Amino acid sequence: MPWIEANANVAVTLTVNGVSHRLELDARVTLLDALREHLRLTGTKKGCDHGQCGACTVLVNGRRINSCLSLAAMHGADNITTIEGLGTTDALHPLQAAFVAADGLQCGYCTAGQICSAMGMLEEWRAGWPSHVGEHAPAEAITAAEIRERMSGNLCRCAAYPRIVEAIQRYAGDEGAST
Amino acid sequence: MMPFEYLRAGNEADALQAAADRPDARFIAGGTNLLDLMKLGIERPPQLIDIGGLDLRTMAETPDGGLRIGALVTNAELAAHPLVRARYPLLSQAILAGASGQLRNKATTGGNLLQRTRCYYFYDPASPCNKREPGTGCAAIGGFNRIMAILGTSAHCIASHPSDMAVAMRALDARVETRQRDGQMEVRALDALYRLPGETPHIDHTLAPGELITAVVLPAPLNGRQRYRKVRDRASYAFALVSVAATLAVEDGMIVQAAMAFGGVAPMPWRDRTAEALLIGQTPSQALFERCADAVTAEAQGQGGNDFKITLLRRTLAACLTDLTGNVP
Amino acid sequence: MTEAIVKMDTPFADSLLDRVPAPLVGTELPRIDGPRKVTGTARYAAEHFPDGLVHGVLLRAPFGCGRITKVDPAEALAMPGVLAVIRDERMVRNGGGFAGAAAPVQGVEEVAYFGQPIGLVVADSLERARAAALCVRLTFETAPGVFDMVASRETALPPTDDIFGLFLIHTEQGDVAHAASEASALVDAVWQTPSQSHAAMEPHASVAIWQDGQLTLHGSYQSPVVTRDQLATVMGLEPTQVRILSPFVGGGFGGKLGVMPEAVAAAIAAQQLGRPVKVVMTRQQVFEMTGRRPMTYQRLRLGADAAGQLTLVQHDTITDQLTGEVFFEPAGLATHLLYAGANRQVDHKVVRTNKLLGVSMRAPGEAVGQLALECAMDELAEALNLDPIEFRLRNEPERHPETGVPFSSRALVACLKQGAARFGWPTRSRDPGAFRDGEWLVGYGMSSAARGNLFGPSRARVRIEGDGRVTVETEMTDIGTGTYTILAQIVADLLGVELAQVDVRLGDTDDPASAGSGGSWGATTSGSAVYAACSELRVRLAAAAGAPVDAITLAGGVLTAPGIRRPITDLVGNGLAVEGVAQPGESNTRLNQTSYGAHFCEVRVHAVTGEMRVARWSSVFAAGRILNLKTATSQAIGGIVLGIGGALTEELIHDPRSGKVVNRDLGEYHVAVHADIPAIDVHFLEERDSVANPLLAKGVGELGVCGAGAAVANAVYNATGVRVREFPITLDKLLHGLPPLTSATSRT
């Protein structure tokens, strides 16, 4: 049967890193493709396009999600934060700096996802959300075992894993010390 | 993804009306499974009705001590909810044993119940699959079937259900509230939501076209201890090979209540009330638990590559029951 | 442009790197491209948007062997925004080889494996192209294929090519049959390893742009010049008409060496449509139509005398590959040289199957070969009632056991001893299942590691600008390996400038050609080319300052010599540029060059379910000078984790009826996740290898994976008493050997 696209476009305003963008999009455009292809915010990566690698992780209203498994049209009311919204090469966010210092990256392709995921993950930790590892008091310092479990939705084929854990722990420790 | 018309429903009535107008439309909430399948061309709905704006995000205690969970409550919120952690730790454990933090933030309660199988052959349109395309055959039979089901299968489909959350909910006797196209509310036991494949494996569930899941209701928790034990190929972020959800109450050295459900082994979250009955009134013992495990697996049938699931299910179940009763002789 | 050549004909006794007052080389300098990667500003192949860009989606063959008889594009072409359904005989069926300009196998009619590319749909948006690809109707004839290597192993034949002499096909010394009959202890068993996928996080992607008869391609390639030459051949162009840019590559592991189908398809489509075309493979396509590590069937026969001396080392391996392809998995590579023993045989054979192309994957041959060899060594040590380290120490050869050639440097013994001490190996019980912690059975395992060190021709241009900034330009890539940083360190040290003054430009085929990223030789070859250029620049600077070059010190942007102190900017005029050339020579063949290591790990196995957890890890390596301790350690960890995955979870599954990749996504192809990996202790020994190259460094990138999986397997055995010889060791393979339920669940 012939496919008719007449009604298959949507208008949506995406608010990304505090900036609103009015877009006319094919309804099929995912949040990930809207960011990368339409807004040219290519810091967010496409690794699998099926929620199986975490490279596309962004924060939506502070919560981490896989942007590949969401339609852009579903996010008109949301505040989206991508890696470009954290720091710049001249003024790194402390978590970004911790990744560089600990060498929590190699090829760099999963890195933005790891960092955004870690931001969201630490917020979940502070909210007292439990994990498969167990329960905790919100004020507790996060352990390596907890970080590993909670970050398992972010694959790294270069396997910077131990150093990503180190970076997150270092950052979380500094945060804890400063608050 | 084939083209579709995207509608955002402002309220339940709009959503139901839109669905009534287009019987082949699909509701979308989290989208974590539906979009995944649409990208591969496995699902091709001509219209998506976004129900993300509906007022189905609340959780509330019911008058009889149970819990009513709005269909749009995310998996993450559900697992972290203080009432769930206190009264239904099994459910919290099951959710946290599944997927990833990102997916749990997006996936919803209603959507999780309706996720489709992860059978490799279902997931590739180039393979015959009766679930995807009725009448084409089952490539999993005679193929690589390590992850397939051992219970409740048919000659037409051996796919297993992937959910962890639904397994816990089945052990907890959850009920599903829906709205029909005409706005009529329906309540059914979770058991009755699912269908075994039989000769029609393409029909996963009993929802009518346009019927919308609005809530899941848990009855007051059983007494005793609860546990969800999942066995998988990675330490995290992998579907269950076998999982066991169990609640067990022991009084005066005797088992007085038992409920168990199993994941990774059947086309739906599996429950075996005969095996549960074996436990009631008995003194916990290793021998009893092994008899119970034997009963659960009595009808199990492997396809070669997944034969190990029978042994694994037996061992995991018996160990889980042992855990729930403390050290037993 | 002046050329400066370093040719390795004689040992390099005196490296300039050892005369630097406060060297950056060898330190834990953070990678200089780090800030760009953590901010998302490093641009990868798919992140280029030339005007008029359109999107291509590859079509695949939905069967394992046969012929496409008809393609009906009508429905797809009728869809809005669809520009073309392209089927062009120049399109490649198989990916290209890791070297040379030869065209890969081309064509879109004959189907040799399930999932092979057979066309491209182009539309003005990704969404439209992807939907149209679902609507192209194919008619085809299937033919019987060979899909099961093990079942067809009797048809195995010797490989047709020894890959520049790197992969010896068959070697033998002494009399293996006699040695087997005389041995006091013998292990004779078969180990099997499955196909594996490189699964780099960045899918293969190309953006092709034609302008005035020139093709520019932004691609994700480890060795852009090889890709360029192959692409030129395929397109019928001169290499000078093609430019490939790969400044950032999201992981390679061997899967992005030769040209891959998406680049060719993008180039053809861009040519045909007169518009830039982007083709990004879906993750499923990466699994189905790029390349895989071939599966292996390895028979190991090891024999020893009563004193624990190996008398027999026999390794007969079978692997699989598409008909006509020369690459084979050289699983016996390390067996040639790891241990002593007079009677030896290493043999390779290939079964021709209709399955995805076999290509190099991180430590080809050695990764899977040592998985088998090091497990067999563990078994023989047990048969001899020897500690596995002691057994290895007794069989340490003084020279290459086959050729008698000396080793350039070999610190295996030190790695074994120091690793044992770091790990706490002496506390291990030799009896399987002896150590238990609650429901977990605890085992320790170890293995040796060896990876051949290679050297190849490489070029790099180093230019000191008039303002004192230094630019390094080479076609070499950084695929996560640390090249940007390492080259900058070498330049900063040898020219005495601040690191911040150094710019490194990589991955552009218009720049001097390198040896590329692969074979663990990227840092040493490109670093040697930079070394050569800097050596000559030092001569020029010394001459300009009127000082003998041996007397100069360069530091802080200033040249000093007795009685002389001159800023470098005074000496370079408008700028000074030299092209450095590294060339292999006689010393690379006269001595055997290999990096070594030893792995130690603790694995916990759940007594009820067989779930496995790697709980603790120590490795010690010796790989010559370590150029950057931070990035080298990361490389080592990466290799070790790949080894852990290979031992426990990774298997690219082929359907036995069609060869189809069954688990073609990252949900079901199980690479290790965070939760699978503990803290990993890595230690490098101080070593200099003066035969290897002017840096006195050896390769690091692939060493970590060598033997790592065997340490895991040996630990699983130590925990459970179960020897699994068919990898990966998934829990279903352990169930039969776990304690009965009654004792499995007891808490004692």
PDB file of C-alpha atoms in Angstrom, chain C residues 189-406:
ATOM      1  CA  ALA C 189      42.570 -32.279  23.893  1.00  0.00           C
ATOM      2  CA  VAL C 190      40.594 -29.906  21.693  1.00  0.00           C
ATOM      3  CA  TRP C 191      39.721 -26.339  22.567  1.00  0.00           C
ATOM      4  CA  GLN C 192      37.147 -24.385  20.599  1.00  0.00           C
ATOM      5  CA  THR C 193      36.692 -20.654  20.376  1.00  0.00           C
ATOM      6  CA  PRO C 194      33.693 -19.018  18.708  1.00  0.00           C
ATOM      7  CA  SER C 195      33.441 -16.180  16.239  1.00  0.00           C
ATOM      8  CA  GLN C 196      33.717 -12.838  17.964  1.00  0.00           C
ATOM      9  CA  SER C 197      32.758  -9.333  16.948  1.00  0.00           C
ATOM     10  CA  HIS C 198      34.970  -6.289  17.380  1.00  0.00           C
ATOM     11  CA  ALA C 199      31.863  -4.370  18.409  1.00  0.00           C
ATOM     12  CA  ALA C 200      33.560  -0.979  18.476  1.00  0.00           C
ATOM     13  CA  MET C 201      31.196   1.524  20.034  1.00  0.00           C
ATOM     14  CA  GLU C 202      31.148   3.678  16.913  1.00  0.00           C
ATOM     15  CA  PRO C 203      29.417   1.868  14.059  1.00  0.00           C
ATOM     16  CA  HIS C 204      31.142   1.999  10.679  1.00  0.00           C
ATOM     17  CA  ALA C 205      30.252   5.322   9.084  1.00  0.00           C
ATOM     18  CA  SER C 206      31.221   7.285   5.988  1.00  0.00           C
ATOM     19  CA  VAL C 207      30.339  10.666   4.542  1.00  0.00           C
ATOM     20  CA  ALA C 208      31.371  10.826   0.876  1.00  0.00           C
ATOM     21  CA  ILE C 209      31.783  14.106  -0.996  1.00  0.00           C
ATOM     22  CA  TRP C 210      32.682  14.507  -4.680  1.00  0.00           C
ATOM     23  CA  GLN C 211      34.069  17.741  -5.947  1.00  0.00           C
ATOM     24  CA  ASP C 212      35.822  18.289  -9.274  1.00  0.00           C
ATOM     25  CA  GLY C 213      36.668  14.638  -9.712  1.00  0.00           C
ATOM     26  CA  GLN C 214      38.027  14.356  -6.194  1.00  0.00           C
ATOM     27  CA  LEU C 215      36.475  12.100  -3.600  1.00  0.00           C
ATOM     28  CA  THR C 216      36.695  13.145   0.036  1.00  0.00           C
ATOM     29  CA  LEU C 217      35.466  10.677   2.594  1.00  0.00           C
ATOM     30  CA  HIS C 218      35.038  11.201   6.317  1.00  0.00           C
ATOM     31  CA  GLY C 219      35.347   7.662   7.555  1.00  0.00           C
ATOM     32  CA  SER C 220      35.966   5.660  10.686  1.00  0.00           C
ATOM     33  CA  TYR C 221      39.148   3.881   9.713  1.00  0.00           C
ATOM     34  CA  GLN C 222      42.227   2.675  11.569  1.00  0.00           C
ATOM     35  CA  SER C 223      44.501   2.881   8.562  1.00  0.00           C
ATOM     36  CA  PRO C 224      43.095   5.560   6.261  1.00  0.00           C
ATOM     37  CA  VAL C 225      45.778   5.158   3.618  1.00  0.00           C
ATOM     38  CA  VAL C 226      44.997   1.474   3.198  1.00  0.00           C
ATOM     39  CA  THR C 227      41.333   2.342   3.001  1.00  0.00           C
ATOM     40  CA  ARG C 228      42.092   5.093   0.489  1.00  0.00           C
ATOM     41  CA  ASP C 229      44.090   2.805  -1.777  1.00  0.00           C
ATOM     42  CA  GLN C 230      41.435   0.103  -1.723  1.00  0.00           C
ATOM     43  CA  LEU C 231      38.655   2.605  -2.263  1.00  0.00           C
ATOM     44  CA  ALA C 232      40.557   4.102  -5.202  1.00  0.00           C
ATOM     45  CA  THR C 233      40.974   0.655  -6.735  1.00  0.00           C
ATOM     46  CA  VAL C 234      37.321  -0.151  -6.284  1.00  0.00           C
ATOM     47  CA  MET C 235      36.217   3.159  -7.782  1.00  0.00           C
ATOM     48  CA  GLY C 236      38.737   3.043 -10.621  1.00  0.00           C
ATOM     49  CA  LEU C 237      40.490   6.186  -9.385  1.00  0.00           C
ATOM     50  CA  GLU C 238      44.056   7.177  -8.718  1.00  0.00           C
ATOM     51  CA  PRO C 239      44.892   7.265  -5.010  1.00  0.00           C
ATOM     52  CA  THR C 240      45.616  10.972  -5.437  1.00  0.00           C
ATOM     53  CA  GLN C 241      41.954  11.488  -6.297  1.00  0.00           C
ATOM     54  CA  VAL C 242      40.819  10.144  -2.953  1.00  0.00           C
ATOM     55  CA  ARG C 243      41.232  11.708   0.466  1.00  0.00           C
ATOM     56  CA  ILE C 244      40.134  10.025   3.661  1.00  0.00           C
ATOM     57  CA  LEU C 245      39.809  11.806   6.960  1.00  0.00           C
ATOM     58  CA  SER C 246      39.695   9.857  10.222  1.00  0.00           C
ATOM     59  CA  PRO C 247      40.882  12.203  12.957  1.00  0.00           C
ATOM     60  CA  PHE C 248      38.716  10.462  15.540  1.00  0.00           C
ATOM     61  CA  VAL C 249      37.812   6.804  15.390  1.00  0.00           C
ATOM     62  CA  GLY C 250      35.356   5.367  17.884  1.00  0.00           C
ATOM     63  CA  GLY C 251      37.218   2.133  18.420  1.00  0.00           C
ATOM     64  CA  GLY C 252      38.539  -0.311  15.871  1.00  0.00           C
ATOM     65  CA  PHE C 253      40.103  -3.472  17.291  1.00  0.00           C
ATOM     66  CA  GLY C 254      40.829  -4.631  13.739  1.00  0.00           C
ATOM     67  CA  GLY C 255      37.299  -4.144  12.475  1.00  0.00           C
ATOM     68  CA  LYS C 256      38.089  -0.921  10.631  1.00  0.00           C
ATOM     69  CA  LEU C 257      41.334  -1.771   8.843  1.00  0.00           C
ATOM     70  CA  GLY C 258      40.416  -2.331   5.207  1.00  0.00           C
ATOM     71  CA  VAL C 259      37.685  -0.497   3.341  1.00  0.00           C
ATOM     72  CA  MET C 260      34.221  -1.597   4.465  1.00  0.00           C
ATOM     73  CA  PRO C 261      30.984  -1.757   2.475  1.00  0.00           C
ATOM     74  CA  GLU C 262      29.534   1.507   3.743  1.00  0.00           C
ATOM     75  CA  ALA C 263      32.427   3.616   2.400  1.00  0.00           C
ATOM     76  CA  VAL C 264      32.193   2.148  -1.084  1.00  0.00           C
ATOM     77  CA  ALA C 265      28.421   2.486  -1.126  1.00  0.00           C
ATOM     78  CA  ALA C 266      28.618   6.106   0.020  1.00  0.00           C
ATOM     79  CA  ALA C 267      31.235   6.938  -2.613  1.00  0.00           C
ATOM     80  CA  ILE C 268      29.241   5.334  -5.428  1.00  0.00           C
ATOM     81  CA  ALA C 269      26.003   6.985  -4.343  1.00  0.00           C
ATOM     82  CA  ALA C 270      27.625  10.391  -4.022  1.00  0.00           C
ATOM     83  CA  GLN C 271      29.104   9.995  -7.489  1.00  0.00           C
ATOM     84  CA  GLN C 272      25.800   8.913  -8.987  1.00  0.00           C
ATOM     85  CA  LEU C 273      23.644  11.533  -7.294  1.00  0.00           C
ATOM     86  CA  GLY C 274      26.069  14.401  -7.348  1.00  0.00           C
ATOM     87  CA  ARG C 275      25.395  15.049  -3.684  1.00  0.00           C
ATOM     88  CA  PRO C 276      27.236  14.193  -0.485  1.00  0.00           C
ATOM     89  CA  VAL C 277      26.013  10.912   0.960  1.00  0.00           C
ATOM     90  CA  LYS C 278      26.243   9.616   4.494  1.00  0.00           C
ATOM     91  CA  VAL C 279      26.054   5.909   5.179  1.00  0.00           C
ATOM     92  CA  VAL C 280      26.137   4.753   8.787  1.00  0.00           C
ATOM     93  CA  MET C 281      25.764   1.081   9.487  1.00  0.00           C
ATOM     94  CA  THR C 282      23.117   0.040  11.946  1.00  0.00           C
ATOM     95  CA  ARG C 283      24.459  -1.950  14.838  1.00  0.00           C
ATOM     96  CA  GLN C 284      22.909  -5.051  13.308  1.00  0.00           C
ATOM     97  CA  GLN C 285      24.793  -4.392  10.072  1.00  0.00           C
ATOM     98  CA  VAL C 286      28.066  -3.984  11.944  1.00  0.00           C
ATOM     99  CA  PHE C 287      27.528  -7.482  13.299  1.00  0.00           C
ATOM    100  CA  GLU C 288      26.456  -8.928   9.962  1.00  0.00           C
ATOM    101  CA  MET C 289      28.500  -7.288   7.214  1.00  0.00           C
ATOM    102  CA  THR C 290      31.852  -6.014   8.491  1.00  0.00           C
ATOM    103  CA  GLY C 291      34.062  -8.754   9.868  1.00  0.00           C
ATOM    104  CA  ARG C 292      34.543 -11.170  12.719  1.00  0.00           C
ATOM    105  CA  ARG C 293      37.287 -13.016  14.497  1.00  0.00           C
ATOM    106  CA  PRO C 294      37.006 -16.478  12.961  1.00  0.00           C
ATOM    107  CA  MET C 295      36.158 -19.445  15.116  1.00  0.00           C
ATOM    108  CA  THR C 296      38.846 -21.991  15.907  1.00  0.00           C
ATOM    109  CA  TYR C 297      39.110 -25.699  16.631  1.00  0.00           C
ATOM    110  CA  GLN C 298      42.459 -26.253  18.268  1.00  0.00           C
ATOM    111  CA  ARG C 299      44.062 -29.534  19.177  1.00  0.00           C
ATOM    112  CA  LEU C 300      46.826 -29.165  21.707  1.00  0.00           C
ATOM    113  CA  ARG C 301      49.132 -32.048  22.453  1.00  0.00           C
ATOM    114  CA  LEU C 302      51.690 -31.245  25.125  1.00  0.00           C
ATOM    115  CA  GLY C 303      54.005 -33.801  26.661  1.00  0.00           C
ATOM    116  CA  ALA C 304      56.586 -33.577  29.425  1.00  0.00           C
ATOM    117  CA  ASP C 305      59.145 -35.792  31.078  1.00  0.00           C
ATOM    118  CA  ALA C 306      59.106 -36.644  34.756  1.00  0.00           C
ATOM    119  CA  ALA C 307      61.211 -33.590  35.536  1.00  0.00           C
ATOM    120  CA  GLY C 308      58.562 -31.317  34.152  1.00  0.00           C
ATOM    121  CA  GLN C 309      60.416 -30.451  30.965  1.00  0.00           C
ATOM    122  CA  LEU C 310      58.267 -30.155  27.902  1.00  0.00           C
ATOM    123  CA  THR C 311      59.268 -32.726  25.317  1.00  0.00           C
ATOM    124  CA  LEU C 312      56.338 -32.175  22.986  1.00  0.00           C
ATOM    125  CA  VAL C 313      54.576 -29.024  21.859  1.00  0.00           C
ATOM    126  CA  GLN C 314      51.980 -29.650  19.192  1.00  0.00           C
ATOM    127  CA  HIS C 315      49.264 -27.216  18.179  1.00  0.00           C
ATOM    128  CA  ASP C 316      47.064 -28.117  15.227  1.00  0.00           C
ATOM    129  CA  THR C 317      44.470 -25.511  14.514  1.00  0.00           C
ATOM    130  CA  ILE C 318      41.499 -25.245  12.204  1.00  0.00           C
ATOM    131  CA  THR C 319      39.680 -22.037  11.496  1.00  0.00           C
ATOM    132  CA  ASP C 320      37.060 -20.865   9.024  1.00  0.00           C
ATOM    133  CA  GLN C 321      36.883 -18.249   6.329  1.00  0.00           C
ATOM    134  CA  LEU C 322      35.049 -17.335   3.149  1.00  0.00           C
ATOM    135  CA  THR C 323      36.324 -18.927  -0.046  1.00  0.00           C
ATOM    136  CA  GLY C 324      39.069 -16.934  -1.713  1.00  0.00           C
ATOM    137  CA  GLU C 325      40.021 -14.814   1.290  1.00  0.00           C
ATOM    138  CA  VAL C 326      43.653 -15.068   2.367  1.00  0.00           C
ATOM    139  CA  PHE C 327      43.401 -14.024   5.984  1.00  0.00           C
ATOM    140  CA  PHE C 328      43.228 -16.849   8.502  1.00  0.00           C
ATOM    141  CA  GLU C 329      43.269 -16.907  12.277  1.00  0.00           C
ATOM    142  CA  PRO C 330      46.898 -17.832  13.103  1.00  0.00           C
ATOM    143  CA  ALA C 331      46.104 -19.481  16.417  1.00  0.00           C
ATOM    144  CA  GLY C 332      49.526 -21.115  16.696  1.00  0.00           C
ATOM    145  CA  LEU C 333      51.466 -17.833  16.656  1.00  0.00           C
ATOM    146  CA  ALA C 334      52.593 -17.775  20.257  1.00  0.00           C
ATOM    147  CA  THR C 335      53.079 -21.531  20.408  1.00  0.00           C
ATOM    148  CA  HIS C 336      56.120 -21.129  18.192  1.00  0.00           C
ATOM    149  CA  LEU C 337      58.077 -19.392  20.892  1.00  0.00           C
ATOM    150  CA  LEU C 338      56.472 -19.352  24.308  1.00  0.00           C
ATOM    151  CA  TYR C 339      58.000 -22.534  25.731  1.00  0.00           C
ATOM    152  CA  ALA C 340      60.971 -24.804  25.183  1.00  0.00           C
ATOM    153  CA  GLY C 341      60.635 -28.389  23.938  1.00  0.00           C
ATOM    154  CA  ALA C 342      62.487 -30.310  21.282  1.00  0.00           C
ATOM    155  CA  ASN C 343      59.631 -31.952  19.400  1.00  0.00           C
ATOM    156  CA  ARG C 344      57.247 -29.442  17.950  1.00  0.00           C
ATOM    157  CA  GLN C 345      54.542 -28.957  15.419  1.00  0.00           C
ATOM    158  CA  VAL C 346      52.335 -25.982  14.695  1.00  0.00           C
ATOM    159  CA  ASP C 347      49.803 -26.351  11.932  1.00  0.00           C
ATOM    160  CA  HIS C 348      47.020 -24.229  10.495  1.00  0.00           C
ATOM    161  CA  LYS C 349      44.160 -25.294   8.291  1.00  0.00           C
ATOM    162  CA  VAL C 350      41.064 -23.527   7.012  1.00  0.00           C
ATOM    163  CA  VAL C 351      37.514 -24.682   6.357  1.00  0.00           C
ATOM    164  CA  ARG C 352      35.758 -22.602   3.731  1.00  0.00           C
ATOM    165  CA  THR C 353      32.364 -21.589   5.092  1.00  0.00           C
ATOM    166  CA  ASN C 354      29.533 -19.296   4.072  1.00  0.00           C
ATOM    167  CA  LYS C 355      29.798 -16.975   7.002  1.00  0.00           C
ATOM    168  CA  LEU C 356      30.718 -13.363   7.530  1.00  0.00           C
ATOM    169  CA  LEU C 357      34.266 -12.424   6.500  1.00  0.00           C
ATOM    170  CA  GLY C 358      36.986 -13.327   8.975  1.00  0.00           C
ATOM    171  CA  VAL C 359      39.342 -10.443   9.741  1.00  0.00           C
ATOM    172  CA  SER C 360      41.970  -9.469  12.264  1.00  0.00           C
ATOM    173  CA  MET C 361      40.620  -8.791  15.706  1.00  0.00           C
ATOM    174  CA  ARG C 362      42.789  -7.548  18.569  1.00  0.00           C
ATOM    175  CA  ALA C 363      45.733  -9.970  18.757  1.00  0.00           C
ATOM    176  CA  PRO C 364      44.742 -12.213  15.850  1.00  0.00           C
ATOM    177  CA  GLY C 365      45.917 -15.735  16.531  1.00  0.00           C
ATOM    178  CA  GLU C 366      47.502 -14.961  19.842  1.00  0.00           C
ATOM    179  CA  ALA C 367      44.293 -14.094  21.702  1.00  0.00           C
ATOM    180  CA  VAL C 368      42.565 -17.371  20.925  1.00  0.00           C
ATOM    181  CA  GLY C 369      45.723 -19.436  20.533  1.00  0.00           C
ATOM    182  CA  GLN C 370      46.980 -18.611  23.999  1.00  0.00           C
ATOM    183  CA  LEU C 371      43.518 -19.245  25.362  1.00  0.00           C
ATOM    184  CA  ALA C 372      44.033 -22.870  24.349  1.00  0.00           C
ATOM    185  CA  LEU C 373      47.793 -23.146  24.941  1.00  0.00           C
ATOM    186  CA  GLU C 374      47.704 -21.634  28.407  1.00  0.00           C
ATOM    187  CA  CYS C 375      44.804 -23.853  29.459  1.00  0.00           C
ATOM    188  CA  ALA C 376      46.697 -26.881  28.183  1.00  0.00           C
ATOM    189  CA  MET C 377      49.749 -25.768  30.157  1.00  0.00           C
ATOM    190  CA  ASP C 378      47.567 -25.578  33.267  1.00  0.00           C
ATOM    191  CA  GLU C 379      46.307 -29.090  32.660  1.00  0.00           C
ATOM    192  CA  LEU C 380      49.780 -30.478  32.115  1.00  0.00           C
ATOM    193  CA  ALA C 381      51.127 -28.752  35.221  1.00  0.00           C
ATOM    194  CA  GLU C 382      48.363 -30.432  37.166  1.00  0.00           C
ATOM    195  CA  ALA C 383      49.149 -33.799  35.619  1.00  0.00           C
ATOM    196  CA  LEU C 384      52.764 -33.312  36.699  1.00  0.00           C
ATOM    197  CA  ASN C 385      51.662 -32.144  40.143  1.00  0.00           C
ATOM    198  CA  LEU C 386      53.549 -28.912  39.588  1.00  0.00           C
ATOM    199  CA  ASP C 387      52.550 -25.372  40.333  1.00  0.00           C
ATOM    200  CA  PRO C 388      51.698 -23.833  36.972  1.00  0.00           C
ATOM    201  CA  ILE C 389      54.220 -21.042  37.460  1.00  0.00           C
ATOM    202  CA  GLU C 390      56.955 -23.480  38.363  1.00  0.00           C
ATOM    203  CA  PHE C 391      56.075 -25.532  35.304  1.00  0.00           C
ATOM    204  CA  ARG C 392      56.471 -22.473  33.095  1.00  0.00           C
ATOM    205  CA  LEU C 393      59.755 -21.508  34.719  1.00  0.00           C
ATOM    206  CA  ARG C 394      61.123 -24.955  33.930  1.00  0.00           C
ATOM    207  CA  ASN C 395      60.315 -24.490  30.306  1.00  0.00           C
ATOM    208  CA  GLU C 396      61.675 -21.043  29.717  1.00  0.00           C
ATOM    209  CA  PRO C 397      63.685 -21.168  26.478  1.00  0.00           C
ATOM    210  CA  GLU C 398      66.958 -19.286  26.134  1.00  0.00           C
ATOM    211  CA  ARG C 399      66.469 -18.765  22.444  1.00  0.00           C
ATOM    212  CA  HIS C 400      63.561 -19.108  20.068  1.00  0.00           C
ATOM    213  CA  PRO C 401      62.787 -22.796  20.449  1.00  0.00           C
ATOM    214  CA  GLU C 402      62.151 -23.353  16.748  1.00  0.00           C
ATOM    215  CA  THR C 403      64.706 -21.156  15.046  1.00  0.00           C
ATOM    216  CA  GLY C 404      67.404 -20.689  17.645  1.00  0.00           C
ATOM    217  CA  VAL C 405      67.260 -16.956  17.057  1.00  0.00           C
ATOM    218  CA  PRO C 406      67.936 -14.896  20.193  1.00  0.00           C
TER     219      PRO C 406
END
